[in-house]
CSV table of N, CA, C and O in Angstrom, one decimal:
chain,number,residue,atom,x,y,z
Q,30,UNK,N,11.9,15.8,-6.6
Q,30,UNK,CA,11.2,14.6,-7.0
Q,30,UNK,C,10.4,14.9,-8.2
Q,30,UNK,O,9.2,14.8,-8.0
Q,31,UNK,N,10.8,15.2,-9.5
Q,31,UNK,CA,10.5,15.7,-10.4
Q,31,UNK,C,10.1,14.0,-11.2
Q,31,UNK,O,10.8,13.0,-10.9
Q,32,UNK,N,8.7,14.2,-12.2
Q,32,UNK,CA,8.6,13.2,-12.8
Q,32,UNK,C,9.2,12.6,-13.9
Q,32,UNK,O,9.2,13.4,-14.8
Q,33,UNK,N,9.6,11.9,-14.3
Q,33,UNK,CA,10.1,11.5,-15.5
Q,33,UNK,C,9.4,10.6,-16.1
Q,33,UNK,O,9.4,9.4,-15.8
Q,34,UNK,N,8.6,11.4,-17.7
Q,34,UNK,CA,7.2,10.9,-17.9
Q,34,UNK,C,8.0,9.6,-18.8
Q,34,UNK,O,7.4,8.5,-19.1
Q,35,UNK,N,8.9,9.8,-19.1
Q,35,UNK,CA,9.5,8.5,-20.0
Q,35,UNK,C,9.8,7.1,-19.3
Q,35,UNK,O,10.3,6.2,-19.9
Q,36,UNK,N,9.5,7.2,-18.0
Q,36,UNK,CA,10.1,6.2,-16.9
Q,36,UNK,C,9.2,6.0,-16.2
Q,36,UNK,O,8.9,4.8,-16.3
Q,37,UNK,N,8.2,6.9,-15.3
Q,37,UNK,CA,7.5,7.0,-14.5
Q,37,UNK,C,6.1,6.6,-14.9
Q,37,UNK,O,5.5,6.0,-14.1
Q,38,UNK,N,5.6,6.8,-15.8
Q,38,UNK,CA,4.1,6.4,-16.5
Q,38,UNK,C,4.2,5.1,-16.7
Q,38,UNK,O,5.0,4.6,-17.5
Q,39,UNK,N,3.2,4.4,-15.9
Q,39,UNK,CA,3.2,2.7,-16.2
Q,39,UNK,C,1.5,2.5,-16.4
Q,39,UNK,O,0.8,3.1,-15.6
Q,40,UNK,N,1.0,1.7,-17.3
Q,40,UNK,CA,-0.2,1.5,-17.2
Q,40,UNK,C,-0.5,0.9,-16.1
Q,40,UNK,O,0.5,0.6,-15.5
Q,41,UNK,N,-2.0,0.4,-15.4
Q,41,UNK,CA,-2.4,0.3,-14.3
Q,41,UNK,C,-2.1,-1.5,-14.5
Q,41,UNK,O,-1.7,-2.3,-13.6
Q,42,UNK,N,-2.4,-1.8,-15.5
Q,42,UNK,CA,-2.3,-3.5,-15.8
Q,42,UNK,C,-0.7,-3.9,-15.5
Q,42,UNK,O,-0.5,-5.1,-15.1
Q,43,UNK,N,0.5,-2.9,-15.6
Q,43,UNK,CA,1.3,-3.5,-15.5
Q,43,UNK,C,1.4,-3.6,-14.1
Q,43,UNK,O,2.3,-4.4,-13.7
Q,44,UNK,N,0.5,-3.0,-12.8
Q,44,UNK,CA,1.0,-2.7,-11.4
Q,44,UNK,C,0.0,-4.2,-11.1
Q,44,UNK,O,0.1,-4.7,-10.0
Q,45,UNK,N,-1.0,-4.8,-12.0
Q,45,UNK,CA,-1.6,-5.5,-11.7
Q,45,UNK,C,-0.8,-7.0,-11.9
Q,45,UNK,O,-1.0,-7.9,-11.1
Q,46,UNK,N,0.0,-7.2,-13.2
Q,46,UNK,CA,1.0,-8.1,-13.2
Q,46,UNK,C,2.3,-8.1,-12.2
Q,46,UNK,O,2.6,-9.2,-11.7
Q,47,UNK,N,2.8,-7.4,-12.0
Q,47,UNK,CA,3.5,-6.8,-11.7
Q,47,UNK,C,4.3,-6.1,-10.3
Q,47,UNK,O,5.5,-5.8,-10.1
Q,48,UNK,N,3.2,-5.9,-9.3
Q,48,UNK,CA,2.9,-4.8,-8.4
Q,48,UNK,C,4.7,-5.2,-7.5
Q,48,UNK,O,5.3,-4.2,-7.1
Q,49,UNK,N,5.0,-6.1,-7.4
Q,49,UNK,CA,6.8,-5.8,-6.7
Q,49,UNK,C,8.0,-4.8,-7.7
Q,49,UNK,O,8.9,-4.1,-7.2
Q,50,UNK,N,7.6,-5.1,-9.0
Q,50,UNK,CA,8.3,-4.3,-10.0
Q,50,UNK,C,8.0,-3.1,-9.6
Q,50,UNK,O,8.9,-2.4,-9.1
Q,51,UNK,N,6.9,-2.6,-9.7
Q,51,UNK,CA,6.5,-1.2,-9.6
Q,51,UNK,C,6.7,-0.4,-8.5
Q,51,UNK,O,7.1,0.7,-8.5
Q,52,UNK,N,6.5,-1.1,-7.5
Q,52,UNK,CA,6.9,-0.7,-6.5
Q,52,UNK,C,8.8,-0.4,-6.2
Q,52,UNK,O,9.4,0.6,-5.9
Q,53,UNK,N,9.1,-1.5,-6.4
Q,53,UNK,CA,10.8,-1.3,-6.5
Q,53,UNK,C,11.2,-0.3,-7.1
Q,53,UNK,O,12.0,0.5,-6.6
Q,54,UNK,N,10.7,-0.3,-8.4
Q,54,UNK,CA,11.3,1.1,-8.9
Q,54,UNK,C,11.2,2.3,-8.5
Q,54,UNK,O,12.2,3.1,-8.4
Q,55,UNK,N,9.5,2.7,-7.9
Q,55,UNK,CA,9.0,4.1,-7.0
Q,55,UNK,C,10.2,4.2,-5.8
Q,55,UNK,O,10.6,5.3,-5.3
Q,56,UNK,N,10.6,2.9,-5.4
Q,56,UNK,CA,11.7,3.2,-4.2
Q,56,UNK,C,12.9,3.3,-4.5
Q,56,UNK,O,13.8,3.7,-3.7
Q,57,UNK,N,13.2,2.8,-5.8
Q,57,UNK,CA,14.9,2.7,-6.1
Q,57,UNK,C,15.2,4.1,-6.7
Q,57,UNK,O,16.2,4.7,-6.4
Q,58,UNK,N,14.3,4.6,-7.5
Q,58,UNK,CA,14.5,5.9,-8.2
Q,58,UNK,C,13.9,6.9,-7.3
Q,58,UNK,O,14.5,7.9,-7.5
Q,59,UNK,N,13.2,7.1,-6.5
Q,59,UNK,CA,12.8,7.9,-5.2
Q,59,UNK,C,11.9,8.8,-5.5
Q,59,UNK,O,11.6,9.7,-4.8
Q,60,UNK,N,11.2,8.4,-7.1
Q,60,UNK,CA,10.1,9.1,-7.8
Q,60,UNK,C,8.8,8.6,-7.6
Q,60,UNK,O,8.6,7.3,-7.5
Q,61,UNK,N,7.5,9.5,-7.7
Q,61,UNK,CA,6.8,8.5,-7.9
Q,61,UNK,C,6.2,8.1,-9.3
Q,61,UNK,O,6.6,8.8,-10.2
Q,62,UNK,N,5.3,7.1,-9.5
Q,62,UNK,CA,5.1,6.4,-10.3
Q,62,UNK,C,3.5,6.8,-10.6
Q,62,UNK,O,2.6,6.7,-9.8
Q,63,UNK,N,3.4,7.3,-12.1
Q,63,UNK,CA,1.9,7.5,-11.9
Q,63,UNK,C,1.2,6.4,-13.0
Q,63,UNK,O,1.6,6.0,-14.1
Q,64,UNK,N,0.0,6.0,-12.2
Q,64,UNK,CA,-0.6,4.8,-12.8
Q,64,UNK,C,-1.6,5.7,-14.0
Q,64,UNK,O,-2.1,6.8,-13.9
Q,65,UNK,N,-1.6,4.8,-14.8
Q,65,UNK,CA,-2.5,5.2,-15.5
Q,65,UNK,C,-3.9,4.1,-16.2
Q,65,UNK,O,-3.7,2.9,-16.1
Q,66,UNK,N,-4.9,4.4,-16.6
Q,66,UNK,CA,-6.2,4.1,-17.1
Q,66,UNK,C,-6.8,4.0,-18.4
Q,66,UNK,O,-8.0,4.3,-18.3
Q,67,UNK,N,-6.5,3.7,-19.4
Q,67,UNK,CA,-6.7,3.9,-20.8
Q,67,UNK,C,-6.2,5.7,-20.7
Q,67,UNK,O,-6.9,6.7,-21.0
Q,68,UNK,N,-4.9,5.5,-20.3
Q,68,UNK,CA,-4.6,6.7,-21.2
Q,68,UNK,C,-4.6,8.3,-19.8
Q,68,UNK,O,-3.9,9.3,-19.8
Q,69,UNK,N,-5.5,8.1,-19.2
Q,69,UNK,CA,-5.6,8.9,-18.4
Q,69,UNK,C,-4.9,8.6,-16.5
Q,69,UNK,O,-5.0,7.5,-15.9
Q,70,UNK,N,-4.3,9.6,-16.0
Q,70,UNK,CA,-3.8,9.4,-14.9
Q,70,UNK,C,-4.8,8.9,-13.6
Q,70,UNK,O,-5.9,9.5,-13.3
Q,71,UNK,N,-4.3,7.8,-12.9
Q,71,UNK,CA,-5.6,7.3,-11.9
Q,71,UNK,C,-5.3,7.6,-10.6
Q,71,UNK,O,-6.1,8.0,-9.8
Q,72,UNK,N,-3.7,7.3,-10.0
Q,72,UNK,CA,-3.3,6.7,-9.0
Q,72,UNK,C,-1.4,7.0,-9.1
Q,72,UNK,O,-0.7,7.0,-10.0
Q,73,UNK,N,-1.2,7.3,-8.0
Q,73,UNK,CA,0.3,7.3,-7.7
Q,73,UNK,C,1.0,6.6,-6.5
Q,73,UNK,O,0.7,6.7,-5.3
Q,74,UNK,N,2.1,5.8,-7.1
Q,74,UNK,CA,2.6,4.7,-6.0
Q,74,UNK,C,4.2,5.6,-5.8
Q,74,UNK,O,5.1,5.9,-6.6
Q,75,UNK,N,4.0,5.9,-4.5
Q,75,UNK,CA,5.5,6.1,-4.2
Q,75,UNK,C,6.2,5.3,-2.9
Q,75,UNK,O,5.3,4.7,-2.3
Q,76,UNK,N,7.0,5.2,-2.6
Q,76,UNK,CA,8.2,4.5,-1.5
Q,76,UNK,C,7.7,5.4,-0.2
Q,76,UNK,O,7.3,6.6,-0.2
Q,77,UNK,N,7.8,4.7,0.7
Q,77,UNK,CA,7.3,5.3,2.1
Q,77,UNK,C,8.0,6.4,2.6
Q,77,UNK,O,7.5,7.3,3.3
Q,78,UNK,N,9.5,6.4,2.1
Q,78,UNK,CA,10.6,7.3,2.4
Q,78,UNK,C,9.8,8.6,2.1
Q,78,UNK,O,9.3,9.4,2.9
Q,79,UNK,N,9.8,8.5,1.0
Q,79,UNK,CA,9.7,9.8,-0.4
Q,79,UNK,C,8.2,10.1,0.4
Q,79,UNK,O,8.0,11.3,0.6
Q,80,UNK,N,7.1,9.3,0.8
Q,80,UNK,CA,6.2,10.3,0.7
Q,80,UNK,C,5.5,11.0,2.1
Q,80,UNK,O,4.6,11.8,2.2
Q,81,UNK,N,6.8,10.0,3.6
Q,81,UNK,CA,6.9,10.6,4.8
Q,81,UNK,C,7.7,12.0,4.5
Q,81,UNK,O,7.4,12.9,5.2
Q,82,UNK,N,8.7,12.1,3.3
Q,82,UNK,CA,9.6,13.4,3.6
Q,82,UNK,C,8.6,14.3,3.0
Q,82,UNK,O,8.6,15.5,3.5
Q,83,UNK,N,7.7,13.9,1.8
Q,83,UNK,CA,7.1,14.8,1.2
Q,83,UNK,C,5.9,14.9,2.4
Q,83,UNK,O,5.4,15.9,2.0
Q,84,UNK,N,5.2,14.6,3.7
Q,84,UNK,CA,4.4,15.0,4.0
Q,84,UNK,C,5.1,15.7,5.0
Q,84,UNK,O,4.4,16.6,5.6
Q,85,UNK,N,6.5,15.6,5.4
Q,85,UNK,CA,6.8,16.3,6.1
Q,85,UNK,C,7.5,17.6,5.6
Q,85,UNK,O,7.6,18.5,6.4
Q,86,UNK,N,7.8,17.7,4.6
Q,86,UNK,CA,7.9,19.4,4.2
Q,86,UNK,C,6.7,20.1,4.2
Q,86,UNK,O,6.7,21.3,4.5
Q,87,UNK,N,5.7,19.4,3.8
Q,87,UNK,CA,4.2,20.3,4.1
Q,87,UNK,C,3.7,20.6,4.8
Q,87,UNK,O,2.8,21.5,4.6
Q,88,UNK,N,4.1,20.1,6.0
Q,88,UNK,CA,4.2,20.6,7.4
Q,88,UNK,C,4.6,21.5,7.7
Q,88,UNK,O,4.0,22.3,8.4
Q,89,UNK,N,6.0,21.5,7.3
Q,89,UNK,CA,7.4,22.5,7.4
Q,89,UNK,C,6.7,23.9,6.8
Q,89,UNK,O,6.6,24.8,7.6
Q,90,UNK,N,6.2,24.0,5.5
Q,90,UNK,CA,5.9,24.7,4.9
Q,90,UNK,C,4.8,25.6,5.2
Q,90,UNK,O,4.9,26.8,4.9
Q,91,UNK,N,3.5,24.9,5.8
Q,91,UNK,CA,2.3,24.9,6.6
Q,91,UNK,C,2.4,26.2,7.4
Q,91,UNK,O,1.9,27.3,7.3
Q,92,UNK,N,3.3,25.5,8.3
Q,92,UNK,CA,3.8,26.0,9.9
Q,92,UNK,C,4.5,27.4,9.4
Q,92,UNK,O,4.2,28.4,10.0
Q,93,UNK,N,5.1,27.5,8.6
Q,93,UNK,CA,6.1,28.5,8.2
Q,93,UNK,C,5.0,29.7,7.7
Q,93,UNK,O,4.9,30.7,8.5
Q,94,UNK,N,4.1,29.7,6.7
Q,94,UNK,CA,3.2,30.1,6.1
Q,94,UNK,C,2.1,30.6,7.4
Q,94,UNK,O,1.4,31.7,7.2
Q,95,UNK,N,2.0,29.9,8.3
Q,95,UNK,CA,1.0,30.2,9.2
Q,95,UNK,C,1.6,31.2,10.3
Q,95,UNK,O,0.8,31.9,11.0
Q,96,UNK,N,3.3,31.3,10.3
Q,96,UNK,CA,3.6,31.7,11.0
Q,96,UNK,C,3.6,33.6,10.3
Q,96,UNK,O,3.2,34.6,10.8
Q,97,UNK,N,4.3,33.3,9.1
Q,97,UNK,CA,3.9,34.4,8.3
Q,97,UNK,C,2.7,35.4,8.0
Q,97,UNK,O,2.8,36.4,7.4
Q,98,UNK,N,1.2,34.7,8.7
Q,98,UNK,CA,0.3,35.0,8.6
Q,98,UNK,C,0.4,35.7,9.9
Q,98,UNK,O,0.3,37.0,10.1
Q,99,UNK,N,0.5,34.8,10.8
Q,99,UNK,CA,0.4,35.9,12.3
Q,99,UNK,C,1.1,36.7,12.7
Q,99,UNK,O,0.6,37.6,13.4
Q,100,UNK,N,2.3,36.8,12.3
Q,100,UNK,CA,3.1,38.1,12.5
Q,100,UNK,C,2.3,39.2,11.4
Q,100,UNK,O,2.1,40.3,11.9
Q,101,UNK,N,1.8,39.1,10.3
Q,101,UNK,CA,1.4,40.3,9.5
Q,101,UNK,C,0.1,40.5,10.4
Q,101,UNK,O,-0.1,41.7,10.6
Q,102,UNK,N,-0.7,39.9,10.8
Q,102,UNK,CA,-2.2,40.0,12.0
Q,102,UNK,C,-1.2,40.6,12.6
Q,102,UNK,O,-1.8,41.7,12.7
Q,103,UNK,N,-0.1,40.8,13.2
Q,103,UNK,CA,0.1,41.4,14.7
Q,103,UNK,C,-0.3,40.1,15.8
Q,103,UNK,O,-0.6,40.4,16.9
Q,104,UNK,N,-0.2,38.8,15.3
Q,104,UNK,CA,-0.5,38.0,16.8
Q,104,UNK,C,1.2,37.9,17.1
Q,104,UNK,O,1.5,36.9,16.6
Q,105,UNK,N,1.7,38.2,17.5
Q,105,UNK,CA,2.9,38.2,17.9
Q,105,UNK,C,3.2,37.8,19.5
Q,105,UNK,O,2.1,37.4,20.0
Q,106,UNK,N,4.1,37.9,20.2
Q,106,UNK,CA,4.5,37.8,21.9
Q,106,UNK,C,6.1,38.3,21.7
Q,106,UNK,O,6.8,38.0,20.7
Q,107,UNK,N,6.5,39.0,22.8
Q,107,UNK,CA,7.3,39.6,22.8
Q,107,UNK,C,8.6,38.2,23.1
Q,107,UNK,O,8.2,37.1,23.5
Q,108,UNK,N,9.3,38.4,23.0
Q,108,UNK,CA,10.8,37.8,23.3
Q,108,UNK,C,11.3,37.5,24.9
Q,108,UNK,O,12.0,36.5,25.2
Q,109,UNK,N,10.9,38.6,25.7
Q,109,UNK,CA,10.6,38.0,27.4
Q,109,UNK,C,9.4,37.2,27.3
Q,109,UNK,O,9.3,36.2,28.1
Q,110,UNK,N,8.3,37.3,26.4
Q,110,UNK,CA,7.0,36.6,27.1
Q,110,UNK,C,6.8,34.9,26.5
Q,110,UNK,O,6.1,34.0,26.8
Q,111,UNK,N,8.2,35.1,25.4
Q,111,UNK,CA,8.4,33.9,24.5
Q,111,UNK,C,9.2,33.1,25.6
Q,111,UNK,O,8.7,32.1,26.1
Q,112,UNK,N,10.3,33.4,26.0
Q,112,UNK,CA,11.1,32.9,26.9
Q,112,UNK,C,10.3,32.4,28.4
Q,112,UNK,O,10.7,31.3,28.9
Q,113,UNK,N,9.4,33.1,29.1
Q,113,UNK,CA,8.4,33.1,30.0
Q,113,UNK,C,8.3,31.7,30.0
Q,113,UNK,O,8.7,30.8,30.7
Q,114,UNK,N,7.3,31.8,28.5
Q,114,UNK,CA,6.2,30.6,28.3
Q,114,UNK,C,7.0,29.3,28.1
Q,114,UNK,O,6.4,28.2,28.3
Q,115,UNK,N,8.2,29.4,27.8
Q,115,UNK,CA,9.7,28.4,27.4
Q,115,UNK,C,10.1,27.5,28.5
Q,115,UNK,O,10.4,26.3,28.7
Q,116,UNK,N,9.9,29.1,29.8
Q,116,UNK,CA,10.5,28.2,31.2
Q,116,UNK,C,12.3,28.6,30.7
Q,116,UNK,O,13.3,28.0,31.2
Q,117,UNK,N,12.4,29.7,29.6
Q,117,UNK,CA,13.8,29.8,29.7
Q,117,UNK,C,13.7,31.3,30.1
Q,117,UNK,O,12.8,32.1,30.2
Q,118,UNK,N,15.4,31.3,30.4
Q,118,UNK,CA,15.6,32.5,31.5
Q,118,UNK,C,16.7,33.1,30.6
Q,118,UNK,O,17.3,34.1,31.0
């Protein structure tokens, strides 16, 4: 979901004329759209899709990261005591 500053940069007046346009496009191109302010970045509109998947890789990533953290601590559980807690046999 990389930006494309020649597409994606809309001033904030046009979301104000505008706001079905802008939005359409955040969802048709799957990018988001960054608003801008005299010139400076304010605000980013993206499609609901794009920014449930994007909060859900951060999750993914999170979890993964945290998981990498407790194995190097040693919080570990053995593989009988994983299955135990599973209720698998």
């Amino acid at each position: 979901m990389q930006v494309k500053f020649s597409e994606d940069v809309v001033p904030l007046s046009d979301l104000k004329i505008n706001p079905g346009k802008v939005v359409n496009r955040a969802q048709d191109t799957h990018r988001p759209i960054l608003l801008t302010s005299r010139g400076r970045g304010v605000a980013v509109v993206q499609g609901l899709e794009e920014f449930e998947k994007t909060a859900e890789e951060l999750r993914f990533v999170k979890a993964v990261a945290k998981g990498l953290m407790d194995a190097r601590e040693g919080n570990t559980v053995s593989l009988a005591d994983a299955k135990k807690a599973l209720g698998i046999n």
